[in-house]
Short mmCIF file of C-alpha atoms and ligand atoms in Angstrom, two decimals:
data_model
loop_
_atom_site.label_atom_id
_atom_site.label_comp_id
_atom_site.label_asym_id
_atom_site.label_seq_id
_atom_site.Cartn_x
_atom_site.Cartn_y
_atom_site.Cartn_z
CA MET A 1 -82.49 -172.06 -51.97
CA ASN A 2 -78.89 -169.82 -50.95
CA ARG A 3 -76.38 -171.48 -52.43
CA ARG A 4 -75.67 -172.45 -49.06
CA ASP A 5 -78.18 -174.87 -48.38
CA MET A 6 -77.02 -175.95 -52.25
CA LEU A 7 -73.93 -176.36 -51.33
CA ILE A 8 -75.27 -178.65 -48.10
CA SER A 9 -78.28 -179.89 -49.80
CA GLY A 10 -77.98 -182.76 -51.74
CA LEU A 11 -74.41 -183.84 -49.91
CA ALA A 12 -74.42 -185.97 -47.58
CA ALA A 13 -72.54 -186.37 -44.72
CA ALA A 14 -71.13 -188.01 -41.65
CA GLY A 15 -68.93 -187.13 -39.93
CA THR A 16 -67.68 -186.45 -35.90
CA SER A 17 -69.71 -184.91 -33.70
CA LEU A 18 -68.79 -181.11 -32.05
CA LEU A 19 -65.65 -181.75 -30.34
CA PRO A 20 -65.99 -181.70 -25.74
CA GLY A 21 -64.80 -177.93 -24.76
CA ASN A 22 -62.79 -176.31 -21.93
CA SER A 23 -60.35 -179.39 -20.11
CA ASN A 24 -60.53 -178.53 -15.71
CA ALA A 25 -57.10 -176.20 -17.89
CA THR A 26 -58.53 -174.48 -19.89
CA ALA A 27 -61.69 -173.73 -17.51
CA LYS A 28 -58.87 -172.87 -14.74
CA GLN A 29 -57.23 -170.51 -17.80
CA ASN A 30 -60.67 -169.11 -19.36
CA LYS A 31 -61.33 -167.61 -15.73
CA MET A 32 -58.41 -165.32 -15.27
CA THR A 33 -59.13 -164.13 -19.53
CA GLN A 34 -61.64 -161.80 -20.06
CA VAL A 35 -63.68 -162.92 -22.72
CA GLY A 36 -64.27 -160.19 -25.24
CA VAL A 37 -59.77 -158.79 -24.69
CA PHE A 38 -57.31 -159.48 -27.34
CA PRO A 39 -54.01 -160.12 -27.18
CA PRO A 40 -50.96 -157.45 -27.40
CA GLY A 41 -50.68 -157.22 -31.32
CA PHE A 42 -53.59 -159.13 -32.75
CA LEU A 43 -53.87 -157.88 -36.01
CA TRP A 44 -57.60 -156.72 -36.92
CA GLY A 45 -58.33 -156.11 -40.85
CA ALA A 46 -61.03 -156.90 -43.54
CA ALA A 47 -61.52 -158.53 -46.02
CA THR A 48 -62.39 -158.71 -50.47
CA SER A 49 -61.72 -160.41 -53.16
CA ALA A 50 -61.27 -158.89 -56.92
CA TYR A 51 -64.62 -160.85 -58.22
CA GLN A 52 -66.86 -159.48 -56.38
CA ILE A 53 -65.49 -155.68 -55.48
CA GLU A 54 -63.47 -154.83 -58.63
CA GLY A 55 -65.34 -154.31 -61.28
CA ALA A 56 -63.52 -153.11 -65.15
CA TYR A 57 -64.22 -156.65 -66.38
CA ARG A 58 -62.60 -156.26 -70.27
CA GLU A 59 -60.05 -152.97 -68.66
CA ASP A 60 -56.47 -152.75 -69.36
CA GLY A 61 -55.91 -156.35 -70.79
CA LYS A 62 -58.17 -158.39 -68.51
CA GLY A 63 -58.71 -161.83 -69.30
CA GLU A 64 -62.46 -163.11 -69.49
CA SER A 65 -63.21 -165.86 -66.22
CA ASN A 66 -65.45 -168.20 -65.97
CA TRP A 67 -67.84 -165.41 -63.82
CA ASP A 68 -67.66 -163.46 -66.54
CA ARG A 69 -68.89 -165.83 -68.19
CA PHE A 70 -71.43 -167.72 -65.96
CA VAL A 71 -72.47 -164.65 -64.79
CA LEU A 72 -74.31 -164.44 -68.76
CA ALA A 73 -76.23 -167.54 -68.21
CA PRO A 74 -79.65 -167.26 -68.15
CA GLY A 75 -81.46 -167.94 -64.08
CA LYS A 76 -77.69 -168.45 -62.19
CA ILE A 77 -77.54 -165.27 -60.57
CA LYS A 78 -80.25 -163.97 -58.71
CA ASN A 79 -82.17 -160.66 -60.35
CA GLY A 80 -79.98 -161.35 -63.52
CA ASN A 81 -76.48 -158.94 -62.13
CA THR A 82 -73.26 -158.50 -63.06
CA ALA A 83 -70.12 -158.08 -61.34
CA ASN A 84 -69.50 -156.08 -64.08
CA VAL A 85 -68.73 -152.91 -62.03
CA ALA A 86 -69.11 -154.70 -59.03
CA CYS A 87 -67.98 -151.63 -56.63
CA ASP A 88 -65.66 -150.51 -58.97
CA SER A 89 -62.97 -151.29 -57.15
CA TYR A 90 -60.59 -151.49 -59.79
CA HIS A 91 -60.79 -147.45 -59.61
CA ARG A 92 -62.24 -146.88 -56.52
CA TYR A 93 -59.21 -148.36 -54.49
CA ARG A 94 -58.20 -145.87 -53.06
CA GLU A 95 -61.17 -144.98 -50.80
CA ASP A 96 -61.56 -147.66 -50.52
CA ILE A 97 -57.89 -148.18 -48.04
CA ALA A 98 -59.38 -144.65 -46.46
CA LEU A 99 -62.04 -146.25 -45.42
CA LEU A 100 -59.92 -148.89 -43.65
CA LYS A 101 -58.34 -146.48 -42.24
CA ALA A 102 -60.65 -145.32 -40.93
CA LEU A 103 -62.53 -148.40 -39.50
CA ASN A 104 -58.72 -148.40 -37.55
CA LEU A 105 -57.67 -151.70 -39.78
CA LYS A 106 -54.05 -153.09 -39.82
CA SER A 107 -54.83 -155.80 -42.25
CA TYR A 108 -55.85 -155.40 -45.39
CA ARG A 109 -56.90 -158.92 -47.56
CA PHE A 110 -57.47 -158.77 -51.04
CA SER A 111 -57.36 -160.63 -54.16
CA ILE A 112 -55.58 -161.47 -57.08
CA ALA A 113 -57.86 -161.95 -60.24
CA TRP A 114 -55.71 -164.12 -62.25
CA THR A 115 -57.08 -163.01 -66.09
CA ARG A 116 -55.72 -159.53 -64.97
CA ILE A 117 -51.72 -160.97 -65.04
CA GLN A 118 -51.92 -163.86 -67.72
CA PRO A 119 -55.69 -163.51 -69.43
CA THR A 120 -55.95 -167.34 -70.87
CA GLY A 121 -54.36 -168.14 -67.92
CA ILE A 122 -51.66 -169.84 -69.67
CA GLY A 123 -48.30 -168.33 -70.41
CA ALA A 124 -48.57 -163.86 -72.21
CA VAL A 125 -48.46 -161.55 -69.16
CA ASN A 126 -50.48 -158.51 -69.25
CA GLN A 127 -48.00 -155.55 -67.61
CA LYS A 128 -51.63 -154.21 -66.61
CA GLY A 129 -52.65 -156.28 -64.12
CA LEU A 130 -49.36 -156.74 -62.60
CA ASP A 131 -48.75 -152.33 -63.00
CA TYR A 132 -52.27 -152.22 -60.60
CA TYR A 133 -51.52 -155.04 -58.05
CA LYS A 134 -47.81 -152.88 -57.19
CA ARG A 135 -49.77 -149.00 -57.51
CA LEU A 136 -53.09 -151.80 -54.56
CA THR A 137 -50.27 -153.19 -52.38
CA ASP A 138 -48.11 -149.61 -52.57
CA ALA A 139 -51.19 -147.76 -51.35
CA ILE A 140 -52.01 -150.39 -48.77
CA LEU A 141 -48.58 -150.42 -47.12
CA GLU A 142 -48.43 -145.54 -47.85
CA ALA A 143 -51.79 -146.51 -45.34
CA GLY A 144 -49.17 -148.28 -42.43
CA ILE A 145 -51.72 -151.33 -43.56
CA ARG A 146 -50.35 -155.12 -44.11
CA PRO A 147 -51.33 -156.05 -47.28
CA PHE A 148 -52.99 -160.11 -46.91
CA PRO A 149 -53.94 -161.30 -50.99
CA THR A 150 -55.07 -164.04 -52.18
CA LEU A 151 -54.00 -165.62 -54.96
CA TYR A 152 -56.96 -167.33 -55.75
CA HIS A 153 -60.35 -166.48 -55.20
CA TRP A 154 -62.29 -168.55 -57.17
CA ASP A 155 -62.32 -166.40 -60.40
CA LEU A 156 -60.47 -168.86 -63.49
CA PRO A 157 -59.39 -167.87 -66.20
CA GLN A 158 -62.11 -169.13 -68.86
CA GLU A 159 -59.63 -170.49 -71.61
CA LEU A 160 -58.38 -172.56 -68.60
CA GLU A 161 -62.11 -173.95 -67.72
CA ASP A 162 -62.98 -174.57 -71.30
CA ARG A 163 -59.79 -176.98 -70.90
CA GLY A 164 -61.59 -178.57 -67.99
CA GLY A 165 -60.70 -176.65 -65.09
CA TRP A 166 -60.32 -178.05 -61.94
CA PRO A 167 -60.68 -181.98 -63.06
CA ASN A 168 -57.79 -181.39 -64.53
CA ARG A 169 -54.71 -181.73 -63.63
CA ASP A 170 -53.25 -180.13 -65.46
CA THR A 171 -54.79 -177.04 -63.64
CA ALA A 172 -52.81 -177.48 -60.39
CA TYR A 173 -49.33 -176.51 -63.26
CA ARG A 174 -50.39 -174.00 -64.57
CA TYR A 175 -52.04 -171.68 -61.25
CA ALA A 176 -48.51 -172.09 -60.43
CA GLU A 177 -47.55 -170.74 -62.94
CA TYR A 178 -49.20 -167.99 -62.97
CA VAL A 179 -48.31 -168.00 -58.69
CA ASP A 180 -44.01 -167.36 -60.13
CA ILE A 181 -44.83 -164.26 -61.79
CA VAL A 182 -47.25 -162.86 -59.40
CA LEU A 183 -45.07 -163.30 -56.61
CA LYS A 184 -41.98 -161.81 -59.21
CA ALA A 185 -43.38 -159.21 -59.38
CA LEU A 186 -44.34 -157.61 -56.32
CA GLY A 187 -42.61 -160.64 -53.63
CA ASP A 188 -40.46 -157.78 -52.41
CA ARG A 189 -43.53 -156.00 -50.78
CA ILE A 190 -45.92 -158.48 -49.18
CA ASN A 191 -45.16 -161.06 -46.68
CA ASN A 192 -47.53 -163.27 -46.07
CA TRP A 193 -49.22 -164.66 -49.49
CA SER A 194 -52.78 -166.56 -48.63
CA LEU A 195 -52.40 -169.45 -51.96
CA PHE A 196 -56.38 -170.59 -51.96
CA ASN A 197 -59.64 -168.92 -50.99
CA GLU A 198 -62.47 -171.64 -49.11
CA SER A 199 -60.93 -174.87 -52.01
CA LYS A 200 -64.15 -176.92 -50.05
CA ALA A 201 -66.71 -173.90 -51.67
CA PHE A 202 -66.02 -173.95 -54.94
CA THR A 203 -65.51 -177.41 -55.53
CA GLN A 204 -67.93 -177.89 -54.68
CA LEU A 205 -70.74 -175.91 -55.84
CA SER A 206 -68.44 -175.43 -59.40
CA TYR A 207 -68.17 -179.05 -59.98
CA TRP A 208 -70.98 -181.04 -57.38
CA LEU A 209 -74.24 -178.27 -57.16
CA GLY A 210 -73.66 -176.68 -60.19
CA VAL A 211 -74.57 -173.03 -58.51
CA PHE A 212 -71.21 -171.98 -58.79
CA ALA A 213 -69.41 -171.28 -62.94
CA PRO A 214 -69.66 -172.93 -64.32
CA GLY A 215 -71.66 -174.98 -62.95
CA ARG A 216 -71.39 -178.76 -64.33
CA LYS A 217 -72.82 -181.09 -61.98
CA ASP A 218 -70.91 -184.00 -61.58
CA PRO A 219 -69.45 -184.98 -58.21
CA LEU A 220 -66.44 -187.51 -60.04
CA ALA A 221 -66.10 -184.37 -61.41
CA PHE A 222 -65.76 -182.85 -58.01
CA LEU A 223 -63.72 -185.61 -56.91
CA LYS A 224 -60.90 -184.66 -58.73
CA ALA A 225 -61.00 -181.07 -58.41
CA THR A 226 -60.21 -181.59 -55.18
CA HIS A 227 -57.26 -183.65 -56.47
CA THR A 228 -55.76 -181.22 -58.48
CA VAL A 229 -57.15 -177.50 -56.16
CA ASN A 230 -54.70 -180.37 -53.94
CA LEU A 231 -52.34 -180.33 -56.31
CA ALA A 232 -52.35 -176.72 -56.28
CA HIS A 233 -50.98 -176.38 -53.33
CA GLY A 234 -47.92 -177.59 -52.64
CA LEU A 235 -46.62 -176.41 -56.58
CA GLY A 236 -48.44 -172.90 -55.68
CA PHE A 237 -45.82 -173.36 -52.23
CA ARG A 238 -42.99 -174.72 -54.06
CA ALA A 239 -42.71 -171.66 -56.82
CA ILE A 240 -43.66 -169.08 -53.48
CA LYS A 241 -40.71 -170.43 -52.18
CA ALA A 242 -37.98 -170.39 -54.95
CA VAL A 243 -38.66 -166.77 -55.50
CA ASN A 244 -37.97 -166.22 -51.62
CA PRO A 245 -37.53 -168.72 -48.92
CA LYS A 246 -38.67 -165.81 -45.88
CA ILE A 247 -42.43 -165.34 -47.64
CA ASN A 248 -45.33 -166.68 -45.13
CA VAL A 249 -46.75 -168.87 -47.53
CA GLY A 250 -50.72 -170.31 -45.67
CA SER A 251 -54.32 -171.49 -47.65
CA VAL A 252 -58.29 -170.18 -46.38
CA PHE A 253 -59.89 -173.11 -45.26
CA ASP A 254 -63.75 -172.63 -45.08
CA VAL A 255 -64.38 -174.89 -42.15
CA SER A 256 -68.19 -175.40 -40.21
CA PRO A 257 -68.43 -178.25 -37.03
CA HIS A 258 -71.92 -181.33 -38.23
CA VAL A 259 -73.39 -182.51 -36.14
CA PRO A 260 -75.47 -185.77 -36.32
CA ALA A 261 -79.64 -184.57 -36.78
CA THR A 262 -80.02 -187.95 -34.72
CA ASP A 263 -78.09 -189.52 -31.90
CA SER A 264 -78.55 -192.92 -34.87
CA ASP A 265 -75.40 -194.36 -35.51
CA ALA A 266 -76.60 -193.93 -38.83
CA ASP A 267 -76.81 -190.67 -38.53
CA LYS A 268 -73.23 -190.36 -36.39
CA ALA A 269 -71.44 -192.33 -39.57
CA ALA A 270 -71.67 -190.36 -41.66
CA THR A 271 -71.60 -187.35 -39.73
CA SER A 272 -68.26 -188.36 -38.85
CA ALA A 273 -67.26 -188.54 -43.23
CA MET A 274 -69.48 -185.19 -44.95
CA GLU A 275 -67.27 -183.46 -41.38
CA LYS A 276 -63.58 -184.99 -42.91
CA LEU A 277 -64.47 -184.21 -46.65
CA SER A 278 -65.60 -180.21 -45.56
CA ASN A 279 -63.24 -179.70 -42.84
CA THR A 280 -59.73 -181.52 -43.70
CA TRP A 281 -59.56 -182.66 -46.99
CA PHE A 282 -57.40 -179.98 -47.99
CA ALA A 283 -55.90 -179.02 -45.15
CA GLU A 284 -54.93 -181.79 -43.44
CA SER A 285 -54.54 -183.24 -47.46
CA ILE A 286 -51.45 -180.79 -47.69
CA LEU A 287 -50.08 -180.74 -44.24
CA THR A 288 -49.40 -183.96 -44.13
CA GLY A 289 -49.49 -185.54 -47.43
CA GLU A 290 -51.73 -188.28 -46.98
CA TYR A 291 -55.51 -187.96 -47.53
CA PRO A 292 -57.80 -188.25 -44.52
CA ASP A 293 -59.10 -192.29 -44.27
CA GLY A 294 -63.22 -192.55 -44.21
CA VAL A 295 -64.46 -190.17 -46.49
CA LEU A 296 -63.32 -192.69 -49.72
CA PRO A 297 -63.70 -196.37 -50.59
CA PRO A 298 -60.00 -196.77 -49.58
CA ASP A 299 -60.09 -199.47 -52.81
CA GLN A 300 -61.25 -197.23 -54.95
CA GLN A 301 -59.73 -193.49 -54.13
CA ALA A 302 -56.22 -193.54 -56.35
CA ALA A 303 -59.65 -194.06 -58.97
CA LEU A 304 -61.19 -190.86 -57.95
CA LEU A 305 -59.14 -188.65 -57.73
CA GLY A 306 -56.49 -189.26 -60.64
CA PHE A 307 -53.86 -189.75 -58.09
CA GLN A 308 -50.78 -190.28 -59.11
CA THR A 309 -47.23 -192.08 -58.04
CA GLY A 310 -45.08 -189.54 -55.93
CA ASP A 311 -48.35 -187.34 -54.81
CA ASP A 312 -48.42 -187.24 -51.83
CA LYS A 313 -44.74 -185.29 -52.16
CA ILE A 314 -46.68 -183.49 -54.81
CA MET A 315 -48.89 -182.38 -52.05
CA HIS A 316 -47.72 -181.56 -49.39
CA ALA A 317 -46.98 -177.99 -48.19
CA ASP A 318 -46.18 -177.31 -44.56
CA LEU A 319 -47.43 -173.50 -45.07
CA ASP A 320 -45.93 -170.88 -43.05
CA PHE A 321 -49.70 -170.18 -41.66
CA VAL A 322 -52.84 -171.69 -42.02
CA GLY A 323 -56.42 -168.62 -42.46
CA LEU A 324 -59.67 -169.78 -41.55
CA ASN A 325 -63.45 -169.03 -42.38
CA TYR A 326 -66.57 -169.74 -40.39
CA TYR A 327 -68.95 -169.04 -40.97
CA SER A 328 -72.58 -171.55 -39.71
CA LEU A 329 -73.08 -174.70 -38.90
CA THR A 330 -73.98 -177.96 -40.31
CA ARG A 331 -75.98 -180.81 -39.53
CA VAL A 332 -75.73 -184.43 -41.54
CA THR A 333 -78.64 -187.05 -41.92
CA ALA A 334 -78.25 -190.36 -43.15
CA THR A 335 -80.06 -191.47 -46.20
CA LYS A 336 -80.84 -193.78 -48.69
CA GLU A 337 -79.88 -192.79 -51.94
CA SER A 338 -76.16 -191.61 -52.84
CA ASN A 339 -75.33 -189.33 -52.93
CA GLY A 340 -72.42 -188.98 -55.22
CA ILE A 341 -69.87 -189.98 -54.03
CA PRO A 342 -69.24 -192.48 -53.15
CA GLY A 343 -69.34 -194.68 -50.88
CA MET A 344 -71.60 -191.57 -48.77
CA HIS A 345 -75.08 -191.78 -48.56
CA LEU A 346 -76.00 -188.93 -46.56
CA LYS A 347 -76.67 -184.92 -46.41
CA ALA A 348 -75.72 -182.27 -45.28
CA ASP A 349 -77.87 -178.66 -44.11
CA TRP A 350 -76.25 -175.38 -42.88
CA ALA A 351 -79.63 -172.92 -42.33
CA VAL A 352 -81.07 -176.24 -40.08
CA GLY A 353 -82.40 -176.17 -36.41
CA PRO A 354 -84.57 -173.93 -33.90
CA TYR A 355 -81.54 -171.49 -34.13
CA GLU A 356 -82.08 -167.46 -35.32
CA LYS A 357 -81.37 -166.46 -39.16
CA THR A 358 -78.95 -163.89 -40.44
CA ASP A 359 -80.75 -162.72 -44.02
CA SER A 360 -78.88 -164.91 -46.31
CA ASP A 361 -80.75 -167.35 -43.84
CA TRP A 362 -77.35 -169.28 -42.74
CA VAL A 363 -77.72 -170.55 -39.07
CA ILE A 364 -75.89 -167.99 -35.64
CA TYR A 365 -73.67 -169.81 -33.65
CA PRO A 366 -71.06 -168.21 -32.32
CA GLN A 367 -70.25 -171.79 -30.31
CA GLY A 368 -69.10 -173.74 -33.38
CA PHE A 369 -66.27 -171.02 -34.08
CA TYR A 370 -64.76 -171.74 -30.97
CA ASP A 371 -65.45 -175.64 -31.84
CA ILE A 372 -64.54 -175.29 -34.72
CA LEU A 373 -61.24 -173.93 -33.83
CA LYS A 374 -60.26 -176.99 -31.33
CA ARG A 375 -60.98 -178.82 -33.87
CA MET A 376 -58.87 -177.30 -36.63
CA GLN A 377 -56.28 -177.17 -33.98
CA LEU A 378 -55.96 -180.92 -34.16
CA ILE A 379 -54.90 -181.24 -38.15
CA THR A 380 -53.09 -177.53 -37.67
CA GLY A 381 -50.88 -178.11 -34.45
CA HIS A 382 -48.39 -175.07 -33.88
CA ARG A 383 -48.97 -173.43 -36.90
CA PRO A 384 -50.66 -169.41 -36.62
CA ILE A 385 -54.49 -169.26 -37.61
CA GLU A 386 -55.36 -165.88 -39.55
CA ILE A 387 -59.86 -165.50 -39.27
CA ALA A 388 -59.69 -164.52 -43.55
CA GLU A 389 -63.59 -164.31 -43.26
CA ASN A 390 -66.41 -163.96 -39.96
CA GLY A 391 -69.09 -161.98 -40.90
CA ALA A 392 -73.09 -161.47 -41.62
CA ALA A 393 -75.53 -160.67 -44.10
CA TYR A 394 -77.80 -158.55 -43.38
CA ASN A 395 -79.92 -155.99 -46.62
CA ASN A 396 -80.11 -152.77 -44.24
CA GLN A 397 -81.09 -149.88 -46.02
CA PRO A 398 -80.22 -146.18 -45.32
CA ASP A 399 -82.30 -144.57 -43.20
CA ALA A 400 -83.80 -141.29 -43.48
CA SER A 401 -81.01 -139.40 -42.30
CA GLY A 402 -78.48 -141.65 -44.64
CA GLN A 403 -77.06 -143.48 -42.03
CA ILE A 404 -77.08 -147.16 -41.86
CA HIS A 405 -78.65 -149.10 -39.05
CA ASP A 406 -77.47 -152.51 -38.55
CA PRO A 407 -77.52 -153.72 -34.87
CA LYS A 408 -78.71 -157.29 -36.46
CA ARG A 409 -74.64 -157.34 -37.38
CA ILE A 410 -73.08 -155.82 -34.00
CA GLU A 411 -74.70 -158.50 -31.78
CA TYR A 412 -73.50 -161.38 -34.27
CA LEU A 413 -69.99 -159.95 -34.50
CA ARG A 414 -69.98 -159.48 -31.10
CA SER A 415 -70.57 -163.36 -29.96
CA HIS A 416 -68.35 -164.47 -32.95
CA LEU A 417 -65.18 -162.46 -31.36
CA ASN A 418 -66.39 -162.53 -27.56
CA ALA A 419 -66.46 -166.74 -28.31
CA LEU A 420 -62.66 -166.33 -30.43
CA SER A 421 -61.46 -164.27 -27.60
CA ARG A 422 -62.51 -167.43 -25.43
CA ALA A 423 -60.18 -169.95 -28.07
CA ILE A 424 -57.20 -167.54 -28.51
CA ALA A 425 -57.06 -168.15 -24.25
CA ASP A 426 -57.88 -171.72 -24.60
CA GLY A 427 -54.79 -172.09 -26.15
CA VAL A 428 -55.49 -171.59 -30.22
CA PRO A 429 -52.48 -169.38 -31.87
CA VAL A 430 -54.92 -167.05 -33.63
CA ARG A 431 -52.98 -163.91 -33.97
CA ALA A 432 -55.82 -161.52 -36.72
CA TYR A 433 -59.41 -161.11 -37.23
CA HIS A 434 -60.97 -160.12 -40.41
CA CYS A 435 -64.47 -159.79 -41.04
CA TRP A 436 -66.44 -160.39 -43.91
CA SER A 437 -66.72 -158.16 -45.86
CA LEU A 438 -64.92 -154.82 -46.45
CA MET A 439 -68.23 -152.87 -47.53
CA ASP A 440 -71.34 -154.56 -49.73
CA ASN A 441 -70.43 -156.34 -52.46
CA PHE A 442 -71.88 -159.05 -55.36
CA GLU A 443 -72.41 -162.39 -53.30
CA TRP A 444 -71.32 -164.69 -56.30
CA ALA A 445 -75.26 -166.44 -56.95
CA GLU A 446 -76.91 -164.27 -55.09
CA GLY A 447 -75.51 -161.44 -56.39
CA TYR A 448 -76.41 -157.58 -55.22
CA SER A 449 -79.49 -158.79 -52.73
CA GLN A 450 -76.92 -159.61 -49.21
CA ARG A 451 -75.17 -157.34 -48.31
CA PHE A 452 -72.59 -158.74 -45.93
CA GLY A 453 -70.21 -155.01 -45.67
CA LEU A 454 -68.98 -152.26 -43.44
CA THR A 455 -69.80 -150.08 -45.52
CA TYR A 456 -72.74 -149.79 -46.84
CA VAL A 457 -72.44 -149.07 -51.62
CA ASP A 458 -75.08 -147.23 -53.16
CA PHE A 459 -74.89 -149.73 -56.22
CA GLU A 460 -77.89 -147.82 -58.11
CA ASN A 461 -76.75 -144.76 -57.83
CA ASN A 462 -73.36 -144.06 -57.29
CA GLN A 463 -70.68 -146.08 -55.30
CA LYS A 464 -70.91 -144.66 -53.14
CA ARG A 465 -69.48 -146.15 -49.46
CA THR A 466 -70.95 -145.43 -46.21
CA ILE A 467 -70.26 -147.25 -42.97
CA LYS A 468 -72.55 -148.46 -41.69
CA GLU A 469 -73.55 -148.52 -37.58
CA SER A 470 -71.48 -151.66 -37.40
CA GLY A 471 -68.41 -150.75 -39.15
CA TYR A 472 -68.34 -147.74 -36.47
CA TRP A 473 -68.30 -150.33 -33.84
CA TYR A 474 -66.00 -152.56 -35.16
CA ALA A 475 -63.43 -150.21 -35.27
CA LYS A 476 -64.16 -149.33 -31.72
CA VAL A 477 -63.73 -152.92 -31.77
CA ALA A 478 -60.10 -153.42 -33.59
CA LYS A 479 -58.48 -149.31 -31.63
CA GLU A 480 -59.51 -150.79 -28.43
CA ASN A 481 -58.52 -154.77 -29.09
CA LYS A 482 -61.15 -155.47 -26.63
CA VAL A 483 -65.23 -156.69 -27.89
CA ILE A 484 -66.91 -153.75 -26.52
O1 IFM B 501 -68.66 -164.14 -50.62
C1 IFM B 501 -68.65 -164.74 -50.25
C2 IFM B 501 -66.95 -165.25 -50.09
O2 IFM B 501 -66.34 -165.73 -51.54
C3 IFM B 501 -65.93 -166.74 -49.96
N1 IFM B 501 -66.79 -167.26 -48.10
C4 IFM B 501 -68.07 -166.36 -48.73
C5 IFM B 501 -68.13 -165.18 -48.66
C6 IFM B 501 -70.01 -165.30 -47.98
O3 IFM B 501 -70.63 -165.90 -48.64
#
């Protein structure tokens, strides 16, 4: 079972059905807009994350992360892979920036490893870690590319995990200290920062389903983790604004349209609850300071979350922009059994239905990209949206001449970019798109078995990077600002 199956099987969900598509007005607008054409100034980019590409896991004073520890546990990662070397981007970052240039990209989304900055997550700062990200940032800027870092993409200092990890409220305060350190060092050269990547995915997979570090299977710990992460958003937001109020602060949320398995009232109700837990539990709570109704029993919610008086004010953050990641569709079924969350009797599946799937077994559903953007706009309002991730795993290998033909990735990207262009034409304020990923990398519990890259990486031999056919195609899209 892959991680998305794990993510969702056993989670029961409830929810809202897909939002309606075009109104008459938007249909008219659509006719006037050519599908696949993007507005002038639209920003094209690619994304990676520190743990998935950097390697150098013990270099220059870096501390141990929860993932450094987790990969050592037998049976947790496919083929026993680790990310100790990964793409070796810590040493090869200039090559990787050259790839971005070759692909005509103008935005690079990467992440910062907390353990390089504060090896234990508490106190002492590791100057060599800060220096590395300064070198990286300066090289990105020299290439005429916008640096677009994420402060937390899942690699928590092991010391903090030992103290309870995200279910421990104190982690939010440690996070804010880390953010302050990073911003004081790098805030002079980077204007757009994301606080977290995919709060839903990592809290569910790490603390509820146990397939991500640290491997806990405790639904109640998961609920506490969600609240700590929301508090950390507010604290981190204010830490950045205290360094420089002009810096733009956002966060990246993973979202998916939820559909009921049948027309039954039970499936529809289950879909409504799960949809909120997945799509709005973080974004809406942070933007408004209030949790959405209809997920947890109201009389138990505060206790389940460890919500204290004043937390509404702490977690509230008027983000300057919102990052959204879209991959696939979620189907929800009501069940007799509880999924471990009080009041929830449901299960949710990712890889189901009469649809074609990618090599990681994820359903391909481009219309869902349009639908979820319209849905999230109800929460995010006027704020600019950046697509921080979208892409597909296809595991094509080099042919005899060393070229990588990956036509299915091109088709996936084409159909999703067309859907995105329709959403923009219908008024969703999306200003950037980042393909996941710049290059093949360490795909968490799947190890190196799933390749999401626009660039092939030869992990076995020499770390050689080869731009795939899809990379050349995407480079043309970026250059012409339209789908070809
Ligand atoms: O590789 C991940 C990334 O770290 C977060 N979003 C989904 C990608 C594909 O699974």
